[in-house]
Amino acid sequence: MSTEYDVTETLDVKGLSCPMPVVQTKQAVDELDADDVLEVVATDSGSVSDLSGWADSTAGVELLGQEEGEAGGEAVYRHYVRVTE
């Protein structure tokens, strides 16, 4: 099931493992404006809990949703983060 968000920017962190997906997400969010939505595309299964925990503990961001899919025989995780401030 695919959820549609009005994505402002996509961040590709495929192939990176903890903590880099969170570090790069933070850097990308810092460059966005309020109400922008960042799509983060990762292959690290740990990114599901890592980005959820980061969003829960970080002011100014909201995790809109997470999806798991497959591309080229590899699991791919999509995370949607909205900037609130």
PDB file of C-alpha atoms in Angstrom:
ATOM      1  CA  MET A   1       0.000   0.000   0.000  1.00  0.00           C
ATOM      2  CA  SER A   2       1.482   3.275  -1.075  1.00  0.00           C
ATOM      3  CA  THR A   3       0.632   6.526   0.605  1.00  0.00           C
ATOM      4  CA  GLU A   4       0.923   9.744  -1.355  1.00  0.00           C
ATOM      5  CA  TYR A   5       2.606  12.715   0.258  1.00  0.00           C
ATOM      6  CA  ASP A   6       3.441  16.047  -1.345  1.00  0.00           C
ATOM      7  CA  VAL A   7       7.191  15.377  -1.268  1.00  0.00           C
ATOM      8  CA  THR A   8       9.424  18.443  -1.447  1.00  0.00           C
ATOM      9  CA  GLU A   9      12.728  16.572  -1.599  1.00  0.00           C
ATOM     10  CA  THR A  10      13.968  12.968  -1.681  1.00  0.00           C
ATOM     11  CA  LEU A  11      17.045  11.867   0.256  1.00  0.00           C
ATOM     12  CA  ASP A  12      18.688   8.619  -0.915  1.00  0.00           C
ATOM     13  CA  VAL A  13      20.554   6.917   1.934  1.00  0.00           C
ATOM     14  CA  LYS A  14      20.489   3.418   0.433  1.00  0.00           C
ATOM     15  CA  GLY A  15      23.518   1.372   1.446  1.00  0.00           C
ATOM     16  CA  LEU A  16      24.159   3.418   4.587  1.00  0.00           C
ATOM     17  CA  SER A  17      23.704   2.014   8.079  1.00  0.00           C
ATOM     18  CA  CYS A  18      23.140   3.535  11.512  1.00  0.00           C
ATOM     19  CA  PRO A  19      23.667   6.341  12.313  1.00  0.00           C
ATOM     20  CA  MET A  20      24.102   7.803   8.818  1.00  0.00           C
ATOM     21  CA  PRO A  21      20.452   7.732   7.665  1.00  0.00           C
ATOM     22  CA  VAL A  22      19.487   9.797  10.724  1.00  0.00           C
ATOM     23  CA  VAL A  23      22.508  12.110  10.411  1.00  0.00           C
ATOM     24  CA  GLN A  24      21.795  12.832   6.748  1.00  0.00           C
ATOM     25  CA  THR A  25      18.060  13.216   7.408  1.00  0.00           C
ATOM     26  CA  LYS A  26      18.808  15.822  10.075  1.00  0.00           C
ATOM     27  CA  GLN A  27      21.085  17.703   7.677  1.00  0.00           C
ATOM     28  CA  ALA A  28      18.459  17.632   4.911  1.00  0.00           C
ATOM     29  CA  VAL A  29      15.660  18.765   7.251  1.00  0.00           C
ATOM     30  CA  ASP A  30      17.777  21.729   8.347  1.00  0.00           C
ATOM     31  CA  GLU A  31      17.715  22.970   4.724  1.00  0.00           C
ATOM     32  CA  LEU A  32      13.921  22.755   4.364  1.00  0.00           C
ATOM     33  CA  ASP A  33      11.105  25.136   5.250  1.00  0.00           C
ATOM     34  CA  ALA A  34       8.052  24.610   7.456  1.00  0.00           C
ATOM     35  CA  ASP A  35       5.500  22.214   5.906  1.00  0.00           C
ATOM     36  CA  ASP A  36       8.058  20.744   3.495  1.00  0.00           C
ATOM     37  CA  VAL A  37       8.053  16.936   3.304  1.00  0.00           C
ATOM     38  CA  LEU A  38      11.272  14.947   3.021  1.00  0.00           C
ATOM     39  CA  GLU A  39      11.145  11.428   1.614  1.00  0.00           C
ATOM     40  CA  VAL A  40      14.029   9.314   2.940  1.00  0.00           C
ATOM     41  CA  VAL A  41      14.814   6.144   0.971  1.00  0.00           C
ATOM     42  CA  ALA A  42      16.912   3.612   2.895  1.00  0.00           C
ATOM     43  CA  THR A  43      17.945  -0.049   2.750  1.00  0.00           C
ATOM     44  CA  ASP A  44      18.885  -0.377   6.431  1.00  0.00           C
ATOM     45  CA  SER A  45      16.019  -2.108   8.277  1.00  0.00           C
ATOM     46  CA  GLY A  46      17.162  -0.309  11.429  1.00  0.00           C
ATOM     47  CA  SER A  47      16.188   2.983   9.818  1.00  0.00           C
ATOM     48  CA  VAL A  48      12.546   2.212  10.656  1.00  0.00           C
ATOM     49  CA  SER A  49      13.097   2.415  14.406  1.00  0.00           C
ATOM     50  CA  ASP A  50      15.981   4.902  14.185  1.00  0.00           C
ATOM     51  CA  LEU A  51      14.060   7.536  12.221  1.00  0.00           C
ATOM     52  CA  SER A  52      10.916   6.992  14.270  1.00  0.00           C
ATOM     53  CA  GLY A  53      12.838   7.526  17.509  1.00  0.00           C
ATOM     54  CA  TRP A  54      14.658  10.542  16.101  1.00  0.00           C
ATOM     55  CA  ALA A  55      11.412  12.175  14.947  1.00  0.00           C
ATOM     56  CA  ASP A  56       9.731  11.506  18.308  1.00  0.00           C
ATOM     57  CA  SER A  57      12.560  13.194  20.174  1.00  0.00           C
ATOM     58  CA  THR A  58      13.212  16.085  17.782  1.00  0.00           C
ATOM     59  CA  ALA A  59      11.280  19.339  17.904  1.00  0.00           C
ATOM     60  CA  GLY A  60      10.203  20.727  14.560  1.00  0.00           C
ATOM     61  CA  VAL A  61       9.657  17.453  12.696  1.00  0.00           C
ATOM     62  CA  GLU A  62       6.819  14.972  12.343  1.00  0.00           C
ATOM     63  CA  LEU A  63       7.098  11.441  10.964  1.00  0.00           C
ATOM     64  CA  LEU A  64       4.122  11.166   8.609  1.00  0.00           C
ATOM     65  CA  GLY A  65       4.614   7.532   7.689  1.00  0.00           C
ATOM     66  CA  GLN A  66       6.912   4.687   6.793  1.00  0.00           C
ATOM     67  CA  GLU A  67       6.616   2.088   4.027  1.00  0.00           C
ATOM     68  CA  GLU A  68       8.505  -1.083   3.234  1.00  0.00           C
ATOM     69  CA  GLY A  69       8.894  -2.267  -0.329  1.00  0.00           C
ATOM     70  CA  GLU A  70      11.362  -3.918  -2.649  1.00  0.00           C
ATOM     71  CA  ALA A  71      13.545  -2.734  -5.487  1.00  0.00           C
ATOM     72  CA  GLY A  72      15.950  -4.926  -7.413  1.00  0.00           C
ATOM     73  CA  GLY A  73      15.456  -7.802  -4.965  1.00  0.00           C
ATOM     74  CA  GLU A  74      16.429  -5.610  -2.023  1.00  0.00           C
ATOM     75  CA  ALA A  75      14.237  -4.338   0.809  1.00  0.00           C
ATOM     76  CA  VAL A  76      13.693  -0.584   0.598  1.00  0.00           C
ATOM     77  CA  TYR A  77      12.273   1.568   3.390  1.00  0.00           C
ATOM     78  CA  ARG A  78      10.626   4.919   2.680  1.00  0.00           C
ATOM     79  CA  HIS A  79      10.171   7.426   5.464  1.00  0.00           C
ATOM     80  CA  TYR A  80       8.194  10.657   5.181  1.00  0.00           C
ATOM     81  CA  VAL A  81       9.207  13.495   7.484  1.00  0.00           C
ATOM     82  CA  ARG A  82       7.373  16.833   7.605  1.00  0.00           C
ATOM     83  CA  VAL A  83       9.070  19.963   8.903  1.00  0.00           C
ATOM     84  CA  THR A  84       6.749  21.630  11.408  1.00  0.00           C
ATOM     85  CA  GLU A  85       8.826  24.677  12.375  1.00  0.00           C
TER      86      GLU A  85
END
